[in-house]
Amino acid sequence: MKSRASLKSHPLHPILVSFPIAFFVGAFVFDLLSLVFSKPSLQATGYHLVIAGIAGAVLAAVPGFLDFLYTVPPESSAKKRAAQHGLLNSGNLVLFIVIFFLRRNSSLALPVLVVLEAMGVAILSTAGWFGGTLVYRNQIGVDPRYAGAGKWKEEVLEAKGGKVKVARIDELAVNQMKLVHVDGKRIVIARSEKGYAAFSDHCSHRGGSLAGGAMICGTVQCPWHGSQFDVHDGSVKAGPAKTGIETFSVEEKDGAVYLQV
Ligand code: FES
């Protein structure tokens, strides 16, 4: 599903992570070469790459944290994976900050420094593996377009008295969806040939975001493992999901669509 921290549908976090990866790995490589070839001058490059890596990691963490909060579906397998990804990267950042201070005080022997940096690179690689799964399998930050999907629509709303206006009657085309956040609940507003429908964004299989999936002929398909649900009554049309999804009543009145929560 589309990242809120993006520029014209291009998520920022995957672009920015290239910098800390390159700088931290570069620091390790220069210090290792310094150790192997007994060239102390190479350590100066390593030292500056550590500083650049820390700055890059802090910069990349900002959109990453926003994605964790707002893009990764709550109570899903991806949320756990994203938490592990974030914790590993935070641990790595702390490790390189410690390395920086120890280097600045010249209190670290080169072999110890190389071992610590190798540990950092190993942590970074593991975190990167999780990050790859989040993007390429869980499609975090991906903004897919099936026929008739239109542009990604997302809105934060407040329900007063249990009823809330969620769309203009002509806002969505047939087969188009919109994700609304109503009092902390993620609800998908969809328009099928039969009219408007509202259902939980949470796939009953492993918590994939249905708003990030595809909808056609009154059926929504989860982007993660392909479960299909009827958008009007929430029943399962195809597995692996075994239980249906929660649906909500909608009312079309005076040119607007109202959701009852
Ligand atoms: S999370 Fe597996 S099909 Fe939706």
XYZ file of N, CA and C and ligand atoms in Angstrom:
787
model
N 0.826 -1.196 0.000
C 0.000 0.000 0.000
C 0.868 1.257 0.000
N 0.303 2.310 -0.456
C 1.087 3.527 -0.685
C 1.639 4.110 0.623
N 2.897 4.545 0.550
C 3.535 5.143 1.726
C 3.103 6.594 1.865
N 2.887 7.026 3.117
C 2.586 8.453 3.317
C 3.853 9.289 3.168
N 5.004 8.664 3.432
C 6.275 9.372 3.274
C 6.796 9.096 1.870
N 6.122 9.670 0.883
C 6.523 9.412 -0.502
C 6.460 10.695 -1.317
N 7.116 10.654 -2.448
C 7.128 11.789 -3.353
C 6.579 11.296 -4.688
N 5.376 11.746 -5.037
C 4.721 11.301 -6.270
C 4.743 9.772 -6.389
N 4.255 9.100 -5.378
C 4.167 7.633 -5.325
C 5.509 6.921 -5.167
N 6.610 7.683 -5.036
C 7.912 7.060 -4.812
C 8.224 7.123 -3.321
N 8.200 5.981 -2.621
C 8.482 6.010 -1.179
C 9.909 6.455 -0.884
N 10.090 7.269 0.178
C 11.405 7.860 0.462
C 12.349 6.907 1.198
N 11.789 6.055 2.063
C 12.662 5.217 2.892
C 13.600 4.312 2.072
N 13.073 3.575 1.060
C 13.983 2.701 0.299
C 15.082 3.466 -0.439
N 14.812 4.723 -0.805
C 15.860 5.509 -1.493
C 16.939 5.891 -0.481
N 16.494 6.373 0.699
C 17.451 6.913 1.666
C 18.309 5.840 2.337
N 17.807 4.596 2.417
C 18.615 3.563 3.092
C 19.902 3.243 2.323
N 19.946 3.591 1.040
C 21.177 3.323 0.271
C 22.377 4.020 0.913
N 22.143 5.208 1.493
C 23.275 5.982 2.036
C 23.912 5.304 3.256
N 23.132 5.012 4.328
C 23.805 4.338 5.463
C 24.389 2.984 5.080
N 23.734 2.249 4.175
C 24.285 0.938 3.785
C 25.672 1.152 3.147
N 25.732 2.084 2.183
C 27.008 2.326 1.483
C 28.071 2.846 2.447
N 27.711 3.769 3.313
C 28.717 4.393 4.194
C 29.214 3.430 5.278
N 28.298 2.681 5.898
C 28.730 1.761 6.956
C 29.575 0.620 6.378
N 29.137 0.083 5.246
C 29.928 -0.985 4.615
C 31.284 -0.418 4.173
N 31.255 0.804 3.634
C 32.492 1.467 3.205
C 33.461 1.656 4.377
N 32.944 2.056 5.526
C 33.798 2.256 6.716
C 34.471 0.941 7.097
N 33.684 -0.124 7.082
C 34.244 -1.449 7.423
C 35.343 -1.841 6.421
N 35.059 -1.629 5.143
C 36.023 -2.035 4.101
C 37.331 -1.239 4.224
N 37.238 0.072 4.429
C 38.465 0.885 4.520
C 39.281 0.510 5.759
N 38.589 0.278 6.882
C 39.327 -0.089 8.104
C 39.948 -1.479 7.966
N 39.238 -2.373 7.284
C 39.785 -3.718 7.062
C 41.035 -3.641 6.177
N 40.951 -2.805 5.113
C 42.112 -2.651 4.230
C 43.287 -2.036 4.984
N 42.968 -1.088 5.877
C 44.010 -0.457 6.679
C 44.722 -1.493 7.549
N 43.914 -2.419 8.094
C 44.474 -3.469 8.956
C 45.310 -4.459 8.145
N 44.755 -4.883 7.010
C 45.424 -5.918 6.204
C 46.717 -5.396 5.585
N 46.681 -4.163 5.059
C 47.863 -3.640 4.350
C 48.700 -2.674 5.193
N 48.376 -2.601 6.485
C 49.114 -1.707 7.408
C 49.218 -0.294 6.862
N 48.069 0.250 6.479
C 48.058 1.621 5.948
C 47.162 2.478 6.839
N 47.700 3.093 7.865
C 46.897 3.867 8.821
C 46.104 5.004 8.162
N 46.619 5.518 7.025
C 45.930 6.650 6.378
C 44.505 6.288 5.953
N 44.262 5.006 5.669
C 42.922 4.589 5.223
C 41.876 4.723 6.346
N 42.358 4.746 7.575
C 41.423 4.844 8.698
C 40.687 6.187 8.738
N 41.359 7.211 8.186
C 40.712 8.532 8.162
C 39.445 8.467 7.314
N 39.516 7.747 6.190
C 38.331 7.587 5.325
C 37.254 6.818 6.076
N 37.686 5.735 6.757
C 36.732 4.943 7.539
C 36.022 5.788 8.583
N 36.803 6.648 9.267
C 36.243 7.510 10.316
C 35.160 8.429 9.734
N 35.468 9.042 8.595
C 34.491 9.964 7.993
C 33.270 9.217 7.445
N 33.485 8.001 6.981
C 32.339 7.210 6.492
C 31.417 6.810 7.644
N 31.989 6.586 8.819
C 31.144 6.287 9.995
C 30.241 7.483 10.290
N 30.809 8.691 10.257
C 30.018 9.903 10.518
C 28.909 10.041 9.461
N 29.275 9.854 8.191
C 28.278 9.964 7.108
C 27.198 8.893 7.262
N 27.599 7.696 7.675
C 26.643 6.605 7.860
C 25.633 6.913 8.961
N 26.130 7.478 10.061
C 25.223 7.831 11.178
C 24.210 8.876 10.700
N 24.694 9.899 9.996
C 23.789 10.950 9.493
C 22.768 10.345 8.524
N 23.236 9.483 7.633
C 22.335 8.849 6.661
C 21.307 7.965 7.335
N 21.731 7.251 8.383
C 20.806 6.336 9.079
C 19.697 7.123 9.782
N 20.086 8.258 10.392
C 19.072 9.080 11.089
C 18.072 9.625 10.055
N 18.603 10.069 8.925
C 17.741 10.612 7.866
C 16.776 9.545 7.333
N 17.295 8.339 7.105
C 16.451 7.256 6.561
C 15.431 6.762 7.577
N 15.765 6.929 8.859
C 14.861 6.417 9.905
C 13.551 7.202 9.958
N 13.587 8.476 9.562
C 12.378 9.308 9.688
C 11.232 8.768 8.811
N 11.417 8.632 7.479
C 10.322 8.044 6.684
C 10.064 6.583 7.038
N 11.104 5.888 7.496
C 10.920 4.483 7.889
C 9.960 4.382 9.070
N 10.141 5.273 10.041
C 9.263 5.249 11.217
C 7.831 5.642 10.831
N 7.716 6.608 9.908
C 6.369 7.006 9.434
C 5.693 5.825 8.731
N 6.460 5.088 7.928
C 5.897 3.895 7.261
C 5.459 2.866 8.294
N 6.278 2.685 9.333
C 5.931 1.719 10.383
C 4.608 2.122 11.049
N 4.462 3.420 11.310
C 3.254 3.878 12.009
C 2.015 3.840 11.126
N 2.144 4.304 9.881
C 0.949 4.556 9.075
C 0.760 3.630 7.868
N 1.813 3.007 7.375
C 1.659 2.220 6.145
C 1.584 0.718 6.416
N 2.415 0.230 7.311
C 2.379 -1.213 7.610
C 1.059 -1.522 8.324
N 0.259 -2.467 7.812
C -1.042 -2.745 8.429
C -0.889 -3.208 9.880
N -1.721 -2.678 10.787
C -1.626 -3.093 12.191
C -2.044 -4.549 12.373
N -1.550 -5.159 13.437
C -1.888 -6.546 13.789
C -1.692 -7.503 12.600
N -0.585 -7.336 11.920
C -0.304 -8.197 10.766
C 1.085 -8.799 10.910
N 1.382 -9.810 10.081
C 2.715 -10.414 10.112
C 3.767 -9.373 9.714
N 3.396 -8.437 8.841
C 4.350 -7.415 8.401
C 4.690 -6.446 9.536
N 3.738 -6.230 10.453
C 4.013 -5.298 11.558
C 5.129 -5.863 12.433
N 5.075 -7.174 12.691
C 6.127 -7.806 13.504
C 7.464 -7.713 12.776
N 7.420 -8.000 11.481
C 8.651 -7.955 10.677
C 9.225 -6.538 10.662
N 8.348 -5.546 10.525
C 8.798 -4.151 10.477
C 9.398 -3.741 11.826
N 8.831 -4.257 12.920
C 9.376 -3.945 14.247
C 10.779 -4.541 14.375
N 10.970 -5.775 13.894
C 12.299 -6.399 13.946
C 13.292 -5.613 13.091
N 12.827 -5.204 11.907
C 13.652 -4.406 10.985
C 14.105 -3.107 11.668
N 13.161 -2.423 12.308
C 13.464 -1.149 12.970
C 14.392 -1.336 14.165
N 14.155 -2.385 14.949
C 14.991 -2.612 16.137
C 16.427 -2.949 15.735
N 16.578 -3.765 14.697
C 17.933 -4.113 14.238
C 18.666 -2.869 13.737
N 17.971 -2.055 12.961
C 18.618 -0.846 12.438
C 18.943 0.144 13.554
N 18.050 0.247 14.546
C 18.327 1.143 15.670
C 19.532 0.634 16.448
N 19.590 -0.694 16.662
C 20.739 -1.281 17.367
C 22.027 -1.012 16.618
N 21.968 -1.123 15.293
C 23.152 -0.879 14.472
C 23.589 0.589 14.555
N 22.599 1.470 14.564
C 22.914 2.899 14.666
C 23.621 3.186 15.996
N 23.103 2.621 17.086
C 23.719 2.821 18.402
C 25.154 2.274 18.386
N 25.335 1.097 17.782
C 26.672 0.495 17.706
C 27.647 1.431 17.000
N 27.227 2.010 15.860
C 28.147 2.888 15.121
C 28.360 4.228 15.842
N 27.379 4.671 16.630
C 27.597 5.891 17.427
C 28.656 5.607 18.501
N 28.570 4.424 19.115
C 29.574 4.038 20.122
C 30.954 3.955 19.451
N 30.989 3.335 18.255
C 32.258 3.231 17.521
C 32.833 4.621 17.247
N 31.972 5.537 16.850
C 32.418 6.902 16.544
C 33.092 7.540 17.759
N 32.421 7.441 18.943
C 32.992 8.089 20.129
C 34.295 7.411 20.557
N 34.344 6.085 20.445
C 35.566 5.386 20.816
C 36.712 5.766 19.882
N 36.393 5.929 18.590
C 37.426 6.310 17.619
C 37.903 7.733 17.870
N 36.926 8.588 18.199
C 37.283 9.996 18.410
C 38.259 10.128 19.583
N 38.061 9.276 20.590
C 38.954 9.319 21.750
C 40.186 8.436 21.564
N 40.323 7.893 20.341
C 41.463 7.030 19.998
C 41.652 5.899 21.005
N 40.541 5.373 21.523
C 40.674 4.353 22.568
C 40.339 2.950 22.055
N 40.370 2.798 20.732
C 39.975 1.506 20.182
C 41.089 0.948 19.305
N 41.516 -0.280 19.593
C 42.530 -0.919 18.745
C 41.890 -1.275 17.410
N 42.681 -1.172 16.343
C 42.133 -1.383 14.997
C 41.461 -2.757 14.823
N 42.066 -3.857 15.306
C 41.387 -5.153 15.120
C 40.021 -5.203 15.796
N 39.916 -4.578 16.982
C 38.625 -4.557 17.696
C 37.618 -3.737 16.889
N 38.105 -2.624 16.369
C 37.245 -1.760 15.553
C 36.691 -2.518 14.343
N 37.551 -3.255 13.669
C 37.129 -4.007 12.484
C 36.101 -5.068 12.866
N 36.309 -5.720 13.995
C 35.351 -6.752 14.434
C 33.995 -6.102 14.741
N 34.009 -4.967 15.446
C 32.739 -4.274 15.770
C 32.015 -3.845 14.493
N 32.775 -3.318 13.539
C 32.154 -2.885 12.284
C 31.626 -4.070 11.481
N 32.327 -5.190 11.554
C 31.833 -6.402 10.865
C 30.504 -6.841 11.488
N 30.402 -6.716 12.822
C 29.133 -7.050 13.492
C 28.030 -6.113 13.002
N 28.383 -4.819 12.884
C 27.411 -3.833 12.399
C 26.925 -4.168 10.991
N 27.863 -4.558 10.133
C 27.488 -4.899 8.750
C 26.582 -6.142 8.743
N 26.862 -7.099 9.632
C 26.019 -8.309 9.707
C 24.599 -7.920 10.171
N 24.512 -7.039 11.159
C 23.186 -6.589 11.648
C 22.450 -5.859 10.524
N 23.203 -4.994 9.832
C 22.625 -4.215 8.734
C 22.087 -5.133 7.632
N 22.832 -6.196 7.332
C 22.397 -7.135 6.283
C 21.128 -7.861 6.699
N 21.049 -8.255 7.979
C 19.845 -8.949 8.461
C 18.640 -8.006 8.403
N 18.863 -6.767 8.846
C 17.776 -5.776 8.798
C 17.349 -5.536 7.351
N 18.329 -5.503 6.450
C 18.036 -5.299 5.025
C 17.218 -6.449 4.452
N 17.501 -7.658 4.940
C 16.748 -8.838 4.483
C 15.270 -8.674 4.860
N 15.040 -8.259 6.102
C 13.651 -8.016 6.534
C 13.019 -6.892 5.700
N 13.815 -5.854 5.451
C 13.304 -4.723 4.672
C 12.905 -5.161 3.271
N 13.719 -6.039 2.678
C 13.407 -6.549 1.340
C 12.094 -7.318 1.342
N 11.889 -8.129 2.379
C 10.634 -8.896 2.472
C 9.448 -7.939 2.621
N 9.667 -6.877 3.398
C 8.571 -5.916 3.592
C 8.155 -5.252 2.277
N 9.135 -4.979 1.436
C 8.812 -4.311 0.170
C 8.348 -5.300 -0.896
N 9.163 -6.360 -1.106
C 8.896 -7.219 -2.264
C 7.816 -8.260 -2.016
N 7.587 -8.629 -0.737
C 6.519 -9.592 -0.493
C 5.294 -8.918 0.128
N 5.540 -8.077 1.136
C 4.395 -7.429 1.805
C 3.941 -6.152 1.083
N 4.696 -5.718 0.118
C 4.323 -4.579 -0.734
C 4.101 -3.283 0.056
N 4.935 -3.108 1.097
C 4.846 -1.866 1.869
C 5.476 -0.740 1.038
N 4.707 0.280 0.772
C 5.193 1.388 -0.047
C 4.883 1.221 -1.523
N 4.353 0.054 -1.899
C 4.008 -0.169 -3.312
C 2.629 0.446 -3.577
N 2.502 1.090 -4.711
C 1.246 1.774 -5.061
C 0.705 1.144 -6.351
N 0.047 -0.028 -6.239
C -0.360 -0.736 -7.459
C -1.562 -0.099 -8.137
N -1.690 -0.385 -9.391
C -2.809 0.171 -10.168
C -3.440 -0.916 -11.011
N -4.571 -1.442 -10.594
C -5.296 -2.379 -11.463
C -6.277 -1.551 -12.283
N -6.875 -2.154 -13.303
C -7.765 -1.391 -14.187
C -8.905 -0.785 -13.392
N -9.104 0.504 -13.529
C -10.216 1.170 -12.854
C -9.928 1.556 -11.415
N -8.695 1.329 -10.947
C -8.395 1.619 -9.533
C -8.387 3.109 -9.231
N -8.052 3.916 -10.215
C -7.936 5.352 -9.986
C -6.758 5.645 -9.075
N -6.703 6.892 -8.555
C -5.590 7.279 -7.685
C -5.850 6.797 -6.265
N -4.770 6.521 -5.536
C -4.883 6.102 -4.134
C -5.603 7.194 -3.339
N -6.617 6.799 -2.577
C -7.361 7.769 -1.762
C -7.323 7.324 -0.309
N -6.981 8.260 0.571
C -6.908 7.949 2.001
C -7.288 9.199 2.785
N -8.101 9.016 3.829
C -8.583 10.176 4.580
C -8.749 9.806 6.054
N -8.439 10.763 6.939
C -8.651 10.544 8.380
C -9.911 11.308 8.772
N -10.879 10.593 9.379
C -12.178 11.207 9.692
C -12.549 10.939 11.144
N -13.511 11.699 11.614
C -13.977 11.536 12.996
C -15.464 11.213 12.967
N -15.883 10.184 13.669
C -17.316 9.825 13.690
C -17.995 10.553 14.835
N -18.991 11.344 14.458
C -19.745 12.033 15.509
C -21.112 11.368 15.568
N -21.456 10.824 16.701
C -22.748 10.151 16.836
C -22.821 8.875 16.041
N -21.652 8.271 15.755
C -21.627 6.976 15.083
C -21.801 7.049 13.584
N -22.023 8.255 13.037
C -22.230 8.378 11.594
C -21.213 9.364 11.024
N -20.651 9.035 9.876
C -19.654 9.942 9.313
C -19.753 9.937 7.782
N -19.612 11.144 7.224
C -19.630 11.263 5.756
C -18.264 10.815 5.238
N -18.259 9.827 4.360
C -16.978 9.267 3.913
C -16.640 9.580 2.449
N -17.641 9.982 1.689
C -17.349 10.279 0.272
C -18.524 11.030 -0.352
N -18.212 11.728 -1.445
C -19.302 12.257 -2.265
C -19.832 11.089 -3.074
N -21.088 11.170 -3.483
C -21.695 10.022 -4.174
C -20.971 9.684 -5.487
N -20.386 10.736 -6.112
C -19.698 10.502 -7.392
C -18.178 10.434 -7.226
N -17.727 10.320 -5.982
C -16.276 10.387 -5.751
C -15.530 9.146 -6.262
N -16.146 7.987 -6.089
C -15.476 6.759 -6.532
C -16.154 6.215 -7.783
N -15.335 5.695 -8.679
C -15.881 4.998 -9.849
C -16.143 3.547 -9.439
N -16.885 2.829 -10.242
C -17.119 1.409 -9.968
C -15.766 0.677 -9.947
N -15.566 -0.180 -8.946
C -14.322 -0.941 -8.708
C -13.223 -0.116 -8.055
N -13.561 1.081 -7.573
C -12.547 1.911 -6.926
C -12.729 1.859 -5.403
N -11.635 1.992 -4.669
C -11.687 1.936 -3.207
C -11.039 3.184 -2.604
N -11.358 3.400 -1.328
C -10.772 4.517 -0.592
C -10.570 4.047 0.846
N -9.414 4.333 1.414
C -9.154 3.928 2.800
C -9.468 5.097 3.719
N -10.317 4.868 4.711
C -10.594 5.924 5.692
C -10.199 5.428 7.082
N -9.683 6.361 7.888
C -9.342 6.048 9.274
C -10.408 6.733 10.118
N -11.277 5.951 10.722
C -12.355 6.537 11.527
C -12.144 6.109 12.973
N -11.853 7.085 13.824
C -11.599 6.832 15.248
C -10.636 5.655 15.438
N -9.572 5.646 14.675
C -8.538 4.616 14.837
C -8.808 3.328 14.071
N -9.994 3.187 13.487
C -10.300 1.976 12.699
C -9.959 2.229 11.238
N -9.410 1.218 10.578
C -9.108 1.347 9.140
C -10.238 0.670 8.371
N -10.988 1.480 7.632
C -12.156 0.963 6.921
C -12.035 1.317 5.437
N -12.366 0.346 4.594
C -12.303 0.579 3.148
C -13.700 0.914 2.647
N -13.801 2.018 1.920
C -15.052 2.382 1.259
C -14.884 1.960 -0.202
N -15.815 1.190 -0.701
C -15.668 0.658 -2.064
C -16.959 0.859 -2.831
N -16.829 1.001 -4.139
C -18.025 1.122 -4.975
C -18.054 -0.037 -5.966
N -19.103 -0.834 -5.894
C -19.246 -1.935 -6.851
C -20.439 -1.623 -7.754
N -20.747 -2.542 -8.637
C -21.910 -2.364 -9.530
C -23.196 -2.255 -8.708
N -23.177 -2.816 -7.481
C -24.388 -2.791 -6.634
C -24.479 -1.539 -5.774
N -23.446 -0.722 -5.764
C -23.447 0.494 -4.951
C -22.286 0.501 -3.976
N -22.377 1.367 -2.967
C -21.261 1.521 -2.029
C -21.258 0.412 -0.981
N -20.056 0.079 -0.506
C -19.891 -0.909 0.559
C -18.760 -0.434 1.463
N -18.753 -0.904 2.698
C -17.668 -0.562 3.625
C -17.249 -1.825 4.359
N -15.946 -2.044 4.466
C -15.450 -3.244 5.137
C -14.096 -2.970 5.776
N -13.739 -3.846 6.714
C -12.466 -3.680 7.422
C -11.298 -3.838 6.455
N -10.262 -3.016 6.674
C -9.062 -3.095 5.826
C -8.224 -4.318 6.175
N -8.575 -4.998 7.271
C -7.760 -6.079 7.834
C -8.150 -7.440 7.245
N -7.255 -8.037 6.435
C -7.523 -9.376 5.895
C -7.505 -10.374 7.048
N -8.487 -11.281 7.059
C -8.593 -12.214 8.190
C -7.532 -13.312 8.151
N -6.727 -13.378 7.100
C -5.669 -14.385 7.046
C -4.464 -13.950 7.869
N -3.678 -12.998 7.370
C -2.522 -12.534 8.148
C -2.458 -11.020 8.235
N -3.604 -10.388 8.059
C -3.668 -8.947 8.304
C -3.249 -8.051 7.157
N -3.194 -8.555 5.944
C -2.858 -7.698 4.794
C -3.868 -6.566 4.639
N -3.406 -5.484 4.022
C -4.292 -4.339 3.820
C -5.114 -4.553 2.546
N -6.429 -4.675 2.707
C -7.281 -4.923 1.531
C -7.369 -3.692 0.636
N -7.201 -2.505 1.222
C -7.229 -1.286 0.400
C -6.069 -1.288 -0.600
N -5.010 -2.021 -0.288
C -3.861 -2.105 -1.186
C -4.012 -3.230 -2.197
N -5.145 -3.931 -2.145
C -5.369 -5.037 -3.079
C -6.112 -4.576 -4.320
N -6.835 -5.504 -4.936
C -7.575 -5.179 -6.160
C -9.039 -5.549 -5.967
N -9.911 -4.765 -6.575
C -11.338 -5.054 -6.451
C -11.973 -5.114 -7.837
N -12.786 -6.131 -8.024
C -13.512 -6.237 -9.292
C -14.806 -7.014 -9.058
N -15.885 -6.556 -9.679
C -17.201 -7.213 -9.596
C -17.607 -7.536 -8.153
N -17.426 -6.590 -7.258
C -17.871 -6.784 -5.868
C -17.001 -7.713 -5.055
N -15.824 -8.048 -5.564
C -14.897 -8.915 -4.819
C -13.570 -8.194 -4.651
N -13.062 -8.227 -3.394
C -11.745 -7.623 -3.163
C -10.746 -8.746 -2.934
N -9.562 -8.586 -3.529
C -8.517 -9.597 -3.381
C -7.354 -9.038 -2.574
N -6.956 -9.777 -1.532
C -5.840 -9.352 -0.680
C -4.533 -9.420 -1.470
N -3.671 -8.398 -1.339
C -2.420 -8.394 -2.124
C -1.388 -9.393 -1.612
N -1.544 -9.924 -0.405
C -0.478 -10.773 0.158
C -0.562 -12.225 -0.313
N -1.702 -12.892 -0.109
C -1.777 -14.307 -0.512
C -3.015 -14.588 -1.346
N -3.701 -13.541 -1.767
C -4.774 -13.714 -2.743
C -6.147 -14.088 -2.219
N -6.388 -14.046 -0.912
C -7.735 -14.333 -0.412
C -8.729 -13.346 -1.021
N -9.943 -13.831 -1.281
C -10.960 -12.957 -1.883
C -12.187 -12.887 -0.974
N -12.757 -11.698 -0.887
C -13.916 -11.480 -0.025
C -14.986 -10.707 -0.782
N -16.260 -11.007 -0.455
C -17.372 -10.237 -0.990
C -17.391 -8.895 -0.243
N -17.374 -7.795 -0.977
C -17.265 -6.490 -0.305
C -18.565 -6.093 0.405
N -19.683 -6.728 0.031
C -20.960 -6.327 0.632
C -21.297 -7.109 1.901
N -20.977 -8.414 1.920
C -21.295 -9.163 3.148
C -20.055 -9.713 3.860
N -18.873 -9.500 3.295
C -17.626 -9.889 3.965
C -17.294 -11.366 3.886
N -18.104 -12.164 3.191
C -17.858 -13.612 3.159
C -16.626 -13.945 2.313
N -16.019 -15.090 2.634
C -14.827 -15.542 1.902
C -15.251 -16.135 0.567
N -14.626 -15.682 -0.510
C -14.914 -16.268 -1.825
C -13.788 -17.190 -2.257
N -12.575 -16.925 -1.736
C -11.428 -17.795 -2.015
C -10.418 -17.643 -0.894
N -9.769 -18.757 -0.509
C -8.801 -18.761 0.583
C -7.452 -18.255 0.119
N -6.454 -18.310 0.975
C -6.348 -19.117 2.196
C -7.147 -18.638 3.410
N -7.727 -17.438 3.376
C -8.510 -16.987 4.544
C -9.666 -17.953 4.781
N -9.944 -18.192 6.068
C -11.024 -19.126 6.391
C -12.237 -18.384 6.943
N -12.002 -17.204 7.498
C -13.121 -16.435 8.061
C -13.305 -15.142 7.287
N -14.525 -14.656 7.314
C -14.850 -13.451 6.560
C -14.292 -12.197 7.204
N -14.541 -11.063 6.571
C -14.076 -9.776 7.108
C -15.276 -9.004 7.641
N -14.990 -8.072 8.546
C -16.056 -7.258 9.133
C -16.582 -6.258 8.087
N -17.887 -6.107 8.036
C -18.456 -5.105 7.121
C -19.238 -4.071 7.935
N -19.489 -2.932 7.339
C -20.193 -1.837 8.016
C -21.313 -1.350 7.106
N -22.350 -0.772 7.720
C -23.440 -0.308 6.860
C -23.155 1.099 6.344
N -23.526 1.312 5.101
C -23.366 2.627 4.471
C -24.727 3.093 3.939
N -24.861 4.398 3.885
C -26.125 4.972 3.419
C -25.810 6.043 2.386
N -26.516 6.031 1.284
C -26.313 7.052 0.256
C -27.451 8.053 0.397
N -27.108 9.292 0.718
C -28.144 10.291 0.995
C -27.671 11.691 0.610
N -28.520 12.474 -0.015
C -28.240 13.871 -0.370
C -26.876 14.034 -1.055
N -26.571 13.157 -1.978
C -25.337 13.283 -2.759
C -24.081 12.877 -2.002
N -24.245 12.220 -0.851
C -23.061 11.810 -0.085
C -23.230 10.375 0.409
N -22.096 9.802 0.823
C -22.095 8.439 1.363
C -21.770 8.526 2.851
N -22.612 7.940 3.686
C -22.405 7.990 5.128
C -22.093 6.583 5.647
N -21.159 6.533 6.560
C -20.763 5.260 7.157
C -21.271 5.204 8.598
N -21.842 4.072 8.950
C -22.312 3.876 10.331
C -21.256 3.028 11.045
N -20.642 3.587 12.091
C -19.610 2.782 12.815
C -20.080 2.479 14.239
S -2.980 -11.817 4.517
Fe -2.888 -13.728 3.515
S -4.470 -13.556 2.043
Fe -4.552 -11.721 3.115
